[in-house]
Tab-separated table of C-alpha atoms in Angstrom:
chain	number	residue	atom	x	y	z
A	1	MET	CA	0.000	0.000	0.000
A	2	VAL	CA	2.790	2.426	0.922
A	3	MET	CA	4.669	1.612	-2.284
A	4	SER	CA	1.595	2.378	-4.386
A	5	LEU	CA	1.269	5.767	-2.648
A	6	VAL	CA	4.915	6.520	-3.387
A	7	LEU	CA	4.475	5.716	-7.069
A	8	ALA	CA	1.326	7.811	-7.238
A	9	TRP	CA	3.036	10.832	-5.730
A	10	LEU	CA	6.109	10.448	-7.940
A	11	ALA	CA	3.786	10.437	-10.943
A	12	CYS	CA	2.490	13.802	-9.720
A	13	GLY	CA	6.051	15.181	-9.723
A	14	LEU	CA	6.667	15.172	-5.935
A	15	ALA	CA	10.255	14.212	-5.121
A	16	VAL	CA	10.033	11.894	-2.107
A	17	HIS	CA	11.761	8.854	-0.595
A	18	SER	CA	9.572	7.040	1.942
A	19	ASN	CA	11.737	4.221	3.302
A	20	PRO	CA	11.502	4.830	7.078
A	21	GLN	CA	15.182	3.848	7.418
A	22	LYS	CA	16.267	6.581	5.021
A	23	PRO	CA	15.638	10.330	4.910
A	24	ILE	CA	12.511	11.579	3.151
A	25	ARG	CA	13.425	14.407	0.773
A	26	LEU	CA	10.680	16.926	-0.095
A	27	GLU	CA	11.635	19.448	-2.774
A	28	ALA	CA	9.878	22.719	-1.962
A	29	GLU	CA	9.156	23.500	-5.625
A	30	SER	CA	7.147	20.260	-5.910
A	31	GLY	CA	4.528	21.462	-3.432
A	32	THR	CA	1.445	23.619	-3.849
A	33	LEU	CA	2.481	27.275	-3.750
A	34	HIS	CA	0.338	29.944	-2.058
A	35	GLY	CA	1.547	33.502	-2.697
A	36	VAL	CA	5.144	32.355	-3.163
A	37	THR	CA	7.056	31.702	-6.388
A	38	LEU	CA	9.642	29.371	-7.866
A	39	ASP	CA	13.088	30.844	-8.531
A	40	ASN	CA	16.490	29.559	-9.704
A	41	HIS	CA	18.728	32.643	-9.654
A	42	ARG	CA	20.506	31.800	-6.393
A	43	SER	CA	23.148	29.134	-7.011
A	44	GLY	CA	23.539	25.922	-5.052
A	45	PHE	CA	19.904	24.781	-4.968
A	46	SER	CA	18.681	21.203	-5.277
A	47	GLY	CA	16.115	19.996	-7.827
A	48	THR	CA	14.688	22.458	-10.316
A	49	GLY	CA	14.736	25.535	-8.092
A	50	TYR	CA	13.717	26.940	-4.725
A	51	VAL	CA	10.680	28.720	-3.292
A	52	THR	CA	10.891	32.416	-2.513
A	53	GLY	CA	8.592	35.386	-1.829
A	54	PHE	CA	7.375	34.706	1.708
A	55	LYS	CA	6.094	38.249	2.237
A	56	ASN	CA	2.422	38.345	3.177
A	57	ALA	CA	0.106	36.596	5.609
A	58	GLY	CA	-1.036	33.335	4.047
A	59	ASP	CA	2.098	32.879	1.929
A	60	GLY	CA	3.426	29.344	2.060
A	61	VAL	CA	3.985	26.000	0.379
A	62	VAL	CA	2.082	22.763	1.048
A	63	LEU	CA	3.757	19.372	0.641
A	64	ARG	CA	1.874	16.065	0.853
A	65	PHE	CA	3.731	12.773	1.177
A	66	PRO	CA	3.299	9.154	2.307
A	67	ALA	CA	5.323	7.846	5.231
A	68	THR	CA	5.491	5.305	8.012
A	69	ALA	CA	4.302	6.483	11.425
A	70	GLY	CA	6.947	7.663	13.867
A	71	ILE	CA	8.963	10.541	15.261
A	72	TYR	CA	11.104	12.316	12.664
A	73	ASP	CA	13.754	15.019	12.780
A	74	VAL	CA	13.029	17.837	10.306
A	75	LEU	CA	15.791	19.692	8.511
A	76	ILE	CA	15.214	22.565	6.106
A	77	ARG	CA	17.679	23.715	3.475
A	78	TYR	CA	17.110	27.443	3.258
A	79	SER	CA	18.666	30.829	2.568
A	80	SER	CA	18.164	33.952	4.679
A	81	PRO	CA	20.157	36.819	3.133
A	82	SER	CA	19.039	39.701	5.334
A	83	GLY	CA	19.235	38.522	8.918
A	84	PRO	CA	17.631	35.949	11.232
A	85	LYS	CA	14.022	35.152	10.296
A	86	GLY	CA	11.236	33.357	12.107
A	87	TYR	CA	9.313	30.630	10.290
A	88	GLY	CA	6.448	28.249	10.962
A	89	ILE	CA	5.772	24.640	9.977
A	90	LYS	CA	2.346	23.015	10.139
A	91	VAL	CA	2.419	19.226	10.332
A	92	ASN	CA	-1.024	17.721	9.772
A	93	GLY	CA	-2.511	20.958	11.123
A	94	LYS	CA	-0.263	21.330	14.188
A	95	GLU	CA	2.173	24.251	14.041
A	96	ILE	CA	5.739	24.485	15.326
A	97	SER	CA	7.994	27.500	14.903
A	98	GLY	CA	11.666	28.372	14.862
A	99	MET	CA	14.342	30.777	13.670
A	100	PHE	CA	16.536	30.724	10.587
A	101	ALA	CA	20.032	32.118	11.099
A	102	GLN	CA	21.360	34.576	8.527
A	103	THR	CA	23.150	32.842	5.636
A	104	GLY	CA	23.925	35.629	3.169
A	105	ASN	CA	23.472	34.364	-0.397
A	106	GLU	CA	24.298	30.772	0.509
A	107	PHE	CA	21.993	27.875	1.358
A	108	ALA	CA	22.331	26.193	4.739
A	109	MET	CA	20.640	23.397	6.686
A	110	ALA	CA	18.518	24.232	9.728
A	111	ARG	CA	17.520	21.560	12.220
A	112	THR	CA	13.959	22.443	13.233
A	113	GLY	CA	13.300	19.747	15.811
A	114	LYS	CA	11.105	16.674	15.886
A	115	ILE	CA	7.618	16.034	14.484
A	116	GLU	CA	5.210	13.107	14.707
A	117	ILE	CA	4.146	11.506	11.427
A	118	LYS	CA	1.158	9.175	10.911
A	119	ASN	CA	0.912	6.144	8.650
A	120	GLY	CA	-0.127	6.993	5.113
A	121	VAL	CA	-0.366	10.438	3.583
A	122	ASN	CA	0.822	13.412	5.661
A	123	GLN	CA	0.903	17.155	5.028
A	124	ILE	CA	3.604	19.679	5.865
A	125	GLU	CA	3.084	23.371	5.235
A	126	ILE	CA	5.800	26.007	5.516
A	127	VAL	CA	4.085	29.209	6.641
A	128	LYS	CA	5.442	32.746	6.417
A	129	GLY	CA	6.415	33.578	10.000
A	130	TRP	CA	8.630	36.659	9.653
A	131	GLY	CA	9.076	35.947	5.948
A	132	TYR	CA	11.843	37.071	3.589
A	133	TYR	CA	13.723	33.787	3.279
A	134	ASP	CA	14.017	31.065	0.609
A	135	VAL	CA	13.365	27.320	0.949
A	136	ASP	CA	15.146	24.690	-1.152
A	137	TYR	CA	13.917	21.421	0.374
A	138	LEU	CA	12.868	19.625	3.564
A	139	GLU	CA	14.389	16.405	4.818
A	140	LEU	CA	12.745	14.092	7.345
A	141	ARG	CA	14.948	11.625	9.194
A	142	PRO	CA	13.786	8.961	11.682
A	143	GLY	CA	14.416	10.590	15.047
A	144	ALA	CA	16.256	9.028	17.949
A	145	ILE	CA	14.644	9.787	21.311
A	146	LYS	CA	17.033	10.503	24.179
A	147	THR	CA	15.602	8.687	27.218
A	148	LYS	CA	18.340	9.407	29.755
A	149	MET	CA	19.730	12.776	30.749
A	150	ARG	CA	22.835	13.722	32.657
A	151	ILE	CA	22.041	15.410	35.958
A	152	PRO	CA	24.035	18.610	36.691
A	153	PRO	CA	26.208	18.738	39.818
A	154	ASP	CA	24.510	19.513	43.128
A	155	LYS	CA	26.386	22.794	43.374
A	156	LEU	CA	24.971	26.316	43.267
A	157	ILE	CA	27.021	29.228	41.943
A	158	ASP	CA	26.672	30.870	45.360
A	159	SER	CA	28.969	28.757	47.533
A	160	GLN	CA	27.311	30.246	50.634
A	161	ALA	CA	23.720	29.454	49.613
A	162	ASP	CA	21.571	28.870	52.692
A	163	LEU	CA	20.010	25.520	53.626
A	164	PRO	CA	16.468	26.131	52.223
A	165	THR	CA	17.975	27.230	48.910
A	166	ARG	CA	20.240	24.178	48.711
A	167	ARG	CA	17.276	21.943	49.526
A	168	LEU	CA	15.183	23.506	46.767
A	169	PHE	CA	17.957	23.045	44.226
A	170	LYS	CA	18.395	19.428	45.296
A	171	LYS	CA	14.651	18.868	44.814
A	172	LEU	CA	14.907	20.219	41.266
A	173	LEU	CA	17.860	17.939	40.572
A	174	THR	CA	16.003	14.937	41.988
A	175	THR	CA	12.985	15.393	39.710
A	176	TYR	CA	14.945	16.491	36.612
A	177	GLY	CA	14.473	14.136	33.685
A	178	SER	CA	11.584	12.228	35.281
A	179	LYS	CA	9.115	14.953	36.233
A	180	THR	CA	8.286	18.564	35.297
A	181	LEU	CA	7.130	21.023	37.948
A	182	SER	CA	4.118	23.191	37.084
A	183	GLY	CA	4.081	26.951	37.587
A	184	GLN	CA	1.991	30.071	37.088
A	185	TYR	CA	2.477	33.814	37.402
A	186	ASP	CA	-0.411	35.804	38.960
A	187	LEU	CA	-2.740	34.855	41.796
A	188	GLY	CA	-5.912	35.080	39.697
A	189	ASP	CA	-4.666	32.552	37.150
A	190	THR	CA	-3.340	30.330	39.926
A	191	THR	CA	-6.810	30.278	41.488
A	192	TYR	CA	-8.373	29.481	38.091
A	193	ILE	CA	-6.074	26.473	37.660
A	194	SER	CA	-7.029	25.199	41.104
A	195	GLN	CA	-10.743	25.582	40.350
A	196	VAL	CA	-10.565	23.830	36.974
A	197	THR	CA	-8.084	21.043	37.714
A	198	GLY	CA	-8.196	20.600	41.475
A	199	LYS	CA	-4.429	21.110	41.460
A	200	LEU	CA	-2.259	23.969	42.687
A	201	PRO	CA	0.856	24.807	40.645
A	202	ALA	CA	4.120	23.841	42.308
A	203	ILE	CA	5.591	27.274	41.466
A	204	PHE	CA	4.138	30.748	41.971
A	205	GLY	CA	5.524	33.646	39.947
A	206	ALA	CA	5.908	37.222	41.199
A	207	ASP	CA	7.377	40.400	39.700
A	208	LEU	CA	9.182	43.322	41.360
A	209	ILE	CA	8.178	45.751	38.608
A	210	ASP	CA	6.414	48.211	40.916
A	211	TYR	CA	9.458	48.576	43.191
A	212	SER	CA	11.644	50.161	40.469
A	213	PRO	CA	12.578	53.648	41.815
A	214	SER	CA	11.777	55.482	38.564
A	215	ARG	CA	8.346	53.865	38.671
A	216	VAL	CA	7.780	54.657	42.341
A	217	ALA	CA	8.379	58.313	41.447
A	218	PHE	CA	5.048	58.253	39.579
A	219	ASN	CA	3.286	55.624	41.675
A	220	PRO	CA	4.542	55.987	45.257
A	221	ALA	CA	2.512	53.097	46.696
A	222	PRO	CA	3.896	49.826	45.265
A	223	LYS	CA	1.700	46.759	45.510
A	224	ASP	CA	2.590	44.284	48.254
A	225	ALA	CA	3.868	41.731	45.725
A	226	THR	CA	6.617	40.528	48.055
A	227	GLU	CA	4.311	39.881	51.000
A	228	LYS	CA	1.784	38.069	48.792
A	229	ALA	CA	4.489	35.828	47.349
A	230	ILE	CA	5.786	34.997	50.824
A	231	GLN	CA	2.239	33.954	51.738
A	232	ARG	CA	2.218	31.580	48.756
A	233	ALA	CA	5.530	30.130	49.965
A	234	ARG	CA	3.973	29.452	53.353
A	235	LEU	CA	1.270	27.500	51.523
A	236	GLY	CA	4.002	25.283	50.125
A	237	GLN	CA	4.572	26.795	46.680
A	238	ILE	CA	8.038	27.431	45.250
A	239	ILE	CA	8.616	31.092	44.363
A	240	THR	CA	10.083	32.479	41.155
A	241	VAL	CA	10.649	36.231	40.906
A	242	SER	CA	11.166	38.414	37.827
A	243	TRP	CA	11.924	42.120	37.616
A	244	HIS	CA	10.622	44.290	34.803
A	245	TRP	CA	13.167	46.958	35.689
A	246	ASN	CA	12.070	50.467	34.764
A	247	ALA	CA	15.184	52.257	33.482
A	248	PRO	CA	16.875	54.132	36.364
A	249	THR	CA	16.383	57.470	34.584
A	250	ASP	CA	15.851	59.061	31.144
A	251	LEU	CA	12.233	57.926	30.732
A	252	ILE	CA	10.573	59.454	27.658
A	253	ASN	CA	7.131	59.487	29.315
A	254	ARG	CA	5.002	60.428	26.314
A	255	LYS	CA	3.504	58.932	23.188
A	256	LEU	CA	5.618	59.209	20.061
A	257	ILE	CA	5.742	58.130	16.422
A	258	ASP	CA	8.378	55.527	15.497
A	259	LYS	CA	10.330	55.191	12.236
A	260	GLN	CA	7.533	53.084	10.735
A	261	GLY	CA	4.995	55.817	11.437
A	262	LYS	CA	3.292	53.904	14.249
A	263	GLU	CA	2.320	55.448	17.558
A	264	VAL	CA	4.341	54.138	20.509
A	265	ASP	CA	3.242	54.455	24.110
A	266	ALA	CA	6.469	55.480	25.865
A	267	SER	CA	4.791	56.460	29.141
A	268	TRP	CA	6.607	56.038	32.469
A	269	TYR	CA	4.921	52.690	33.164
A	270	LYS	CA	6.509	51.313	29.967
A	271	GLY	CA	9.971	52.317	31.157
A	272	PHE	CA	11.434	48.812	30.975
A	273	TYR	CA	11.059	48.864	27.177
A	274	THR	CA	13.882	50.104	24.961
A	275	ASN	CA	11.553	52.438	23.054
A	276	ALA	CA	10.382	54.138	26.258
A	277	THR	CA	13.766	55.336	27.527
A	278	THR	CA	16.991	56.883	26.270
A	279	PHE	CA	19.030	55.336	29.099
A	280	ASP	CA	22.340	54.078	27.687
A	281	LEU	CA	23.587	51.061	29.654
A	282	ALA	CA	26.949	50.914	27.883
A	283	LYS	CA	27.783	54.515	28.786
A	284	ALA	CA	26.560	54.094	32.354
A	285	LEU	CA	28.882	51.133	32.881
A	286	GLU	CA	31.896	52.867	31.345
A	287	ASP	CA	32.216	55.351	34.215
A	288	THR	CA	31.689	53.902	37.685
A	289	HIS	CA	31.767	57.445	39.101
A	290	SER	CA	28.928	58.705	36.874
A	291	GLU	CA	25.448	59.580	38.089
A	292	ARG	CA	23.836	56.949	35.872
A	293	TYR	CA	26.087	54.216	37.274
A	294	ARG	CA	25.122	55.366	40.766
A	295	LEU	CA	21.458	55.039	39.785
A	296	LEU	CA	22.030	51.494	38.551
A	297	ILE	CA	23.435	50.594	41.961
A	298	ARG	CA	20.601	52.478	43.707
A	299	ASP	CA	18.011	50.410	41.862
A	300	ILE	CA	19.727	47.093	42.605
A	301	ASP	CA	20.003	48.079	46.278
A	302	THR	CA	16.303	48.964	46.341
A	303	ILE	CA	15.363	45.548	44.981
A	304	ALA	CA	17.733	43.932	47.474
A	305	LEU	CA	15.468	45.229	50.246
A	306	GLN	CA	12.611	43.151	48.822
A	307	LEU	CA	14.771	40.074	48.339
A	308	LYS	CA	15.906	40.342	51.966
A	309	LYS	CA	12.280	39.965	53.050
A	310	TYR	CA	12.228	36.556	51.366
A	311	SER	CA	15.540	35.681	52.988
A	312	LYS	CA	14.318	36.684	56.446
A	313	ALA	CA	11.210	34.522	55.933
A	314	GLY	CA	13.378	31.552	54.930
A	315	VAL	CA	12.067	31.557	51.348
A	316	PRO	CA	14.448	30.580	48.516
A	317	ILE	CA	13.820	32.180	45.128
A	318	LEU	CA	14.195	31.119	41.527
A	319	TRP	CA	15.590	34.568	40.693
A	320	ARG	CA	15.062	35.553	37.026
A	321	PRO	CA	16.306	39.110	36.421
A	322	LEU	CA	17.248	40.807	33.133
A	323	HIS	CA	15.168	38.409	31.056
A	324	GLU	CA	14.918	38.287	27.247
A	325	ALA	CA	17.912	40.601	26.835
A	326	GLU	CA	18.883	39.118	23.486
A	327	GLY	CA	15.603	40.307	21.944
A	328	GLY	CA	16.641	43.929	22.435
A	329	TRP	CA	13.144	45.125	23.363
A	330	PHE	CA	14.206	45.731	26.987
A	331	TRP	CA	16.773	48.458	27.731
A	332	TRP	CA	19.174	46.051	29.463
A	333	GLY	CA	19.675	44.293	26.116
A	334	ALA	CA	19.515	47.322	23.820
A	335	LYS	CA	23.284	47.888	23.642
A	336	GLY	CA	24.322	44.345	22.857
A	337	PRO	CA	25.741	41.385	24.786
A	338	LYS	CA	28.855	42.932	26.332
A	339	PRO	CA	27.084	45.573	28.491
A	340	PHE	CA	24.375	43.056	29.355
A	341	VAL	CA	26.834	40.453	30.627
A	342	ALA	CA	28.613	43.171	32.624
A	343	LEU	CA	25.307	44.203	34.209
A	344	TRP	CA	24.383	40.598	35.050
A	345	ARG	CA	27.733	40.042	36.765
A	346	LEU	CA	27.485	43.392	38.558
A	347	MET	CA	24.053	42.450	39.887
A	348	PHE	CA	25.293	39.034	40.994
A	349	ASP	CA	28.222	40.579	42.868
A	350	ARG	CA	26.098	43.306	44.452
A	351	LEU	CA	23.328	40.995	45.667
A	352	THR	CA	25.508	38.041	46.681
A	353	ASN	CA	28.663	39.625	48.049
A	354	PHE	CA	27.575	43.099	49.144
A	355	HIS	CA	24.023	42.391	50.347
A	356	LYS	CA	24.819	38.836	51.482
A	357	LEU	CA	21.720	37.407	49.815
A	358	HIS	CA	22.181	33.641	49.815
A	359	ASN	CA	18.620	32.572	48.989
A	360	LEU	CA	18.835	33.105	45.211
A	361	ILE	CA	18.972	30.454	42.491
A	362	TRP	CA	20.032	32.384	39.389
A	363	VAL	CA	17.914	31.711	36.289
A	364	PHE	CA	19.202	33.099	32.990
A	365	THR	CA	16.679	33.488	30.170
A	366	THR	CA	18.638	32.274	27.194
A	367	GLY	CA	18.412	32.863	23.467
A	368	GLU	CA	20.433	31.277	20.672
A	369	ASN	CA	23.511	33.518	20.679
A	370	PRO	CA	26.215	32.330	23.133
A	371	ALA	CA	27.666	35.856	23.314
A	372	TRP	CA	24.841	36.752	25.733
A	373	TYR	CA	25.610	33.967	28.208
A	374	PRO	CA	26.966	35.424	31.493
A	375	GLY	CA	29.100	32.320	32.124
A	376	ASP	CA	28.808	29.063	34.063
A	377	ALA	CA	29.977	30.768	37.258
A	378	TYR	CA	27.000	33.159	37.140
A	379	VAL	CA	24.089	30.906	36.109
A	380	ASP	CA	22.332	28.037	37.918
A	381	ILE	CA	19.458	27.350	35.510
A	382	LEU	CA	18.928	28.010	31.793
A	383	GLY	CA	15.374	29.193	31.157
A	384	VAL	CA	13.577	29.845	27.868
A	385	ASP	CA	10.648	32.177	27.280
A	386	ALA	CA	8.369	30.761	24.589
A	387	TYR	CA	5.143	31.989	23.000
A	388	PRO	CA	4.493	29.484	20.189
A	389	THR	CA	1.576	29.997	17.808
A	390	ASP	CA	0.314	26.577	18.868
A	391	ALA	CA	0.668	25.949	22.616
A	392	SER	CA	1.127	22.232	21.904
A	393	ASP	CA	4.416	22.958	20.088
A	394	PRO	CA	6.887	20.707	21.958
A	395	LEU	CA	9.769	23.206	21.481
A	396	SER	CA	11.966	20.342	20.352
A	397	SER	CA	14.370	22.504	18.349
A	398	THR	CA	14.961	24.772	21.337
A	399	TRP	CA	15.348	21.827	23.699
A	400	GLU	CA	17.814	19.925	21.542
A	401	GLY	CA	19.901	23.029	20.915
A	402	LEU	CA	20.246	23.725	24.639
A	403	LEU	CA	20.770	20.092	25.584
A	404	SER	CA	23.674	19.826	23.150
A	405	LYS	CA	25.437	22.617	25.070
A	406	PHE	CA	24.318	22.200	28.670
A	407	ASP	CA	23.466	18.523	29.231
A	408	GLY	CA	24.985	17.585	32.568
A	409	LYS	CA	26.008	21.199	33.242
A	410	LYS	CA	22.829	23.199	33.926
A	411	LEU	CA	19.150	22.543	34.540
A	412	LEU	CA	16.873	23.527	31.633
A	413	ALA	CA	13.457	25.076	32.282
A	414	ILE	CA	10.633	27.000	30.622
A	415	SER	CA	10.834	30.245	32.579
A	416	GLU	CA	7.888	31.848	30.770
A	417	PHE	CA	5.278	30.294	28.469
A	418	GLY	CA	2.284	31.603	26.556
A	419	GLY	CA	-0.254	29.021	27.675
A	420	VAL	CA	0.393	25.660	29.305
A	421	PRO	CA	3.054	23.481	27.643
A	422	ASP	CA	1.894	20.008	26.656
A	423	VAL	CA	4.206	18.080	28.973
A	424	PRO	CA	2.841	14.606	28.026
A	425	LYS	CA	3.453	15.353	24.330
A	426	MET	CA	6.911	16.715	25.087
A	427	ARG	CA	7.867	13.484	26.824
A	428	LYS	CA	7.044	11.519	23.652
A	429	PHE	CA	9.765	13.592	21.988
A	430	GLY	CA	12.256	13.057	24.820
A	431	ILE	CA	11.816	16.639	26.060
A	432	ARG	CA	11.978	16.961	29.839
A	433	TRP	CA	12.129	20.514	31.168
A	434	SER	CA	12.752	20.912	34.900
A	435	TYR	CA	9.721	23.172	35.267
A	436	PHE	CA	7.451	25.580	33.432
A	437	VAL	CA	5.842	28.849	34.499
A	438	SER	CA	2.861	30.138	32.479
A	439	TRP	CA	2.490	33.872	31.891
A	440	PRO	CA	-0.721	35.624	33.089
A	441	GLY	CA	-3.740	35.706	30.795
A	442	LYS	CA	-2.583	32.806	28.605
A	443	ILE	CA	-4.055	29.716	30.264
A	444	LYS	CA	-7.683	30.071	29.198
A	445	ALA	CA	-9.341	29.326	25.860
A	446	PRO	CA	-8.469	29.758	23.049
A	447	ALA	CA	-4.804	29.325	24.113
A	448	THR	CA	-5.591	26.427	26.453
A	449	SER	CA	-8.941	24.697	26.876
A	450	PRO	CA	-10.142	23.530	30.322
A	451	VAL	CA	-9.905	19.949	29.037
A	452	ASP	CA	-6.240	20.358	28.044
A	453	LEU	CA	-5.472	22.285	31.229
A	454	THR	CA	-6.818	19.394	33.310
A	455	ARG	CA	-5.158	16.752	31.114
A	456	ILE	CA	-1.746	18.361	31.568
A	457	TYR	CA	-2.024	19.227	35.263
A	458	THR	CA	-3.236	15.731	36.183
A	459	ASN	CA	-0.629	13.900	34.115
A	460	SER	CA	1.726	11.694	36.111
A	461	ALA	CA	4.770	13.470	34.652
A	462	VAL	CA	3.685	16.832	36.123
A	463	VAL	CA	4.488	17.726	39.741
A	464	ASN	CA	2.080	20.153	41.412
A	465	LYS	CA	2.068	21.548	44.943
A	466	GLU	CA	1.694	18.377	47.008
């Protein structure tokens, strides 16, 4: 039956090899084109050409092929002349996403992670994403599932970490590879999860945003976020803390028009965004006697007062500052990796050595560029922030990329997620994050249905607050 399908598709002009022991090659130009075109001007392509013109919503190419059921690695031969570009792939209606690195005028292979294929005819669609890239062909290879992981050493970067913090880290090491801890930012969403599933997330997320001094200047009565989080810890939840740090000074505090002619809200309460401040981190760090450097230290010291409340209460923290720097949309990443790494190390030294805070487990939100990594001596856990188009995307490309670099060195976690990650599905792909923390407002339909929320939270691979 499979052989007859292969012959039928070859007769239609689709280049495909379906032996499950060999790669399946799908030439992009053999698919059904929607808004894109066939080209052959760029040298080095396979087949009769490559697909280009991913510019508008709905642009894409659909490829149908027969195969044997199983888990496959997907590789795409592509070209991205003008910078990194996001893309999407729909496999039998389920979408996964990733990033193409810049290639110039050359073609390169991108490993996009694992997909699940059914017996018989399947459909893969390459959708626009960011667009402005070319696709030569796709290759599907039977995927090997890694069932065992190396556990990192039971050693925190703070050699003086207190007993509760060491115990928490040991708990994470004990469950790593076999279980994934659940987590949720915001009390309202946490309550919703409890009502729907009967389970309470293992981790509660808080944010120190309202304690930023330049924010307090406009809103002098910060919310009692610290006290509320400590209450959750007393209920038995693990605490993770972020800080949307309003720039120490130089807030624009008005609406403006950007280079694309769009209105931007650069009000004081948006002061953690790059487009809402003119604060220059690189210049501030150059002169340790400058006023702006002093304000950096002032802000870190102010936040230290809140972190000391956790320490006094005996509460360890999964501390996640300076997140998503590589994206550049926050001011602490706007000047590139060198100033960012300097700021991370400055904060570590100030909080650990000056303020003697020994209840922090340092979580670095990673991207793909190693230049942004503060170094093994400054990071306990590698976290990723993910907002996939389809919340069931297993993030296999991201996982495999990090595991290749940090297996046995650092714990890997989903520090922020748009929805609730499908942990049972991830395990089928050999993906075993230490924990996940969902972002507020993303756990209800249409992002996540009550049925899926319950299915995930009651799965045996998920650890909730016991």
